[in-house]
XYZ file of C-alpha atoms in Angstrom:
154
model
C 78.685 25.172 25.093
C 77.328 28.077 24.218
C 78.192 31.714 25.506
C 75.116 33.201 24.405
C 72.923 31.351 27.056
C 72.743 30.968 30.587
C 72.408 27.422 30.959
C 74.869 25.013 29.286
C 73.027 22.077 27.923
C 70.549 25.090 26.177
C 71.354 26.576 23.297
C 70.805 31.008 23.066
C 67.655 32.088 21.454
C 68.404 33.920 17.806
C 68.428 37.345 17.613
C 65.307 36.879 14.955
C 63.510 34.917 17.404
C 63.576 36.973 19.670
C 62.385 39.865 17.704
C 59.552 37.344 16.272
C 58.571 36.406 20.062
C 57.726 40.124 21.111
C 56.258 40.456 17.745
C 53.746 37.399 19.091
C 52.771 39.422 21.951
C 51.913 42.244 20.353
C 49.857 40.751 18.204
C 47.883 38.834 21.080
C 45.551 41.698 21.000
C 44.327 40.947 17.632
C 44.072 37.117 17.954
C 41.087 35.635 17.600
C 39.731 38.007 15.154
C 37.457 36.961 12.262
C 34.479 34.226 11.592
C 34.183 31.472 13.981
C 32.111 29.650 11.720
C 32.527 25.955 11.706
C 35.288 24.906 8.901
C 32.499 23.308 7.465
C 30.746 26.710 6.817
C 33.347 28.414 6.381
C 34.665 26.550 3.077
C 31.158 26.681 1.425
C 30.859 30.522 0.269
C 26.909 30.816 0.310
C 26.419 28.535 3.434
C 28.870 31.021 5.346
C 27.046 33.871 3.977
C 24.006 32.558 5.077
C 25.042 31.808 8.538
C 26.883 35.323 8.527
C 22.917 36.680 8.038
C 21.344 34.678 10.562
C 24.661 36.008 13.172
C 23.716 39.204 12.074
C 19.672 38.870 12.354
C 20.104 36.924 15.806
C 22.671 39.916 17.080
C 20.314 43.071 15.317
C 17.073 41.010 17.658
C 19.121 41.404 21.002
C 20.782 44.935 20.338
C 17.065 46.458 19.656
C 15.617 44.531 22.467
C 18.261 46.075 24.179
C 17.455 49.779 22.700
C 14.077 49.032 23.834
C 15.739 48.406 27.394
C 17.078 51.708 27.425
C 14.059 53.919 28.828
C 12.060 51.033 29.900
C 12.678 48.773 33.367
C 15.692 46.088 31.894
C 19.563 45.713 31.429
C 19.393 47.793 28.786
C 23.448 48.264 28.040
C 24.295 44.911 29.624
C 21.746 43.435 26.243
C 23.329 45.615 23.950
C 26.715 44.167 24.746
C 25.337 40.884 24.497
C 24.194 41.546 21.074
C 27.506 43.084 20.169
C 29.249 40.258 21.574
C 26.908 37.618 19.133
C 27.679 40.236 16.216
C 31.575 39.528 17.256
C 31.599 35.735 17.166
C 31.329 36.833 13.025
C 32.448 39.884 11.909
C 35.866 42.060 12.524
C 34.627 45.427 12.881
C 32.180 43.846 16.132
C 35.071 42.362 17.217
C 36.897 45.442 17.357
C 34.459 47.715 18.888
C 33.792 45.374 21.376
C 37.483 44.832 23.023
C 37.506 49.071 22.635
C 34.762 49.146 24.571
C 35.891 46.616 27.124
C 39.406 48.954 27.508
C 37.421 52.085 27.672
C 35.237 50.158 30.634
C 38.407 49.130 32.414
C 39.666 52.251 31.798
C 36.887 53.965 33.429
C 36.450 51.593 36.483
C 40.309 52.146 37.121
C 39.991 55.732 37.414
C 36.487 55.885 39.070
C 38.958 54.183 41.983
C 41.228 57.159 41.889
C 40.853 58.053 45.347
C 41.125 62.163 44.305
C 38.413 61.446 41.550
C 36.258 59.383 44.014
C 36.379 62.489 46.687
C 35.905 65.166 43.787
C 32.796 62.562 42.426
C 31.665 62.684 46.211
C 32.082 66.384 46.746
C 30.102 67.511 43.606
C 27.850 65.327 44.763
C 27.313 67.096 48.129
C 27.214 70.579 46.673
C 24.212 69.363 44.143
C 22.524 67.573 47.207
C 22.772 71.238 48.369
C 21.832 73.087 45.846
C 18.529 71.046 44.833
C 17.593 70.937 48.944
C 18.284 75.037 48.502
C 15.542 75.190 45.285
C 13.429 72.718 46.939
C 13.529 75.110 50.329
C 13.379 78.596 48.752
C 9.814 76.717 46.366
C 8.293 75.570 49.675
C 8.864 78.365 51.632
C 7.643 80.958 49.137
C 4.702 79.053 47.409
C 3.632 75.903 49.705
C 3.473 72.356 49.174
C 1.562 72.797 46.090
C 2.807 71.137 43.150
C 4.250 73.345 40.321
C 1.865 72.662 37.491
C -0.601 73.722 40.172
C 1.108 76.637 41.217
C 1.554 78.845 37.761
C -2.194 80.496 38.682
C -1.370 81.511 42.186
């Protein structure tokens, strides 16, 4: 039997292993980096450099269609992401920017339920509510309902 453990038909862990087993989770946030080219591709140097051009080609297409997006009617971000994410299924540096930007979301979505944030977000709402009906007020009440570009000659 073994004093080390808790149960007697199972040995203890070593002291390595267990070292090597938080090591593992740390590293979980980097798995999965890298091509995810076929094997096929991937042993072939100018067939995975050629599919690394058309991944980058296909993901360039849906980023600017995305840019495009931006100031016109469209999911503008949510198509840029996309685009990142085909850029990521290739290359490290997408890969990396991506899961920063998915912690810097979650970040952000965690805090925007902060209940003081959400009454300060609410309350500097109110005041600019206030402040614009104020403008809006003092322009009516002073010139009319005449629009400005209108109004410079009165």
């Amino acid at each position: 039997m073994n004093t080390r453990s808790d149960e007697p038909d199972r040995p203890a862990k070593e002291p390595g292993r267990v070292n090597a087993e938080a090591e593992a989770g740390e590293g979980r946030d980097r798995r999965g980096l890298g091509s995810r080219a076929p094997a096929f591709v991937r042993s072939h140097r100018v067939l995975h450099l050629s599919w690394q051009a058309g991944i980058f080609a296909a993901g360039l297409l849906v980023v600017i269609a995305g840019i495009v997006m931006l100031p016109l009617p469209g999911p503008g971000w949510l198509v840029i992401f996309g685009g990142m994410a085909i850029w990521a299924t290739e290359f490290v540096w997408a890969q990396l920017a991506l899961r920063w930007t998915k912690r810097k979301v979650t970040e952000a979505a965690q805090q925007a339920l902060d209940p003081r944030v959400r009454r300060r977000n609410i309350t500097l709402t109110v005041i600019g509510l206030v402040i614009v009906a104020t403008l809006a007020g003092v322009y009516l009440w002073g010139v009319g309902p005449v629009p400005p570009w209108r109004a410079v000659g009165r």
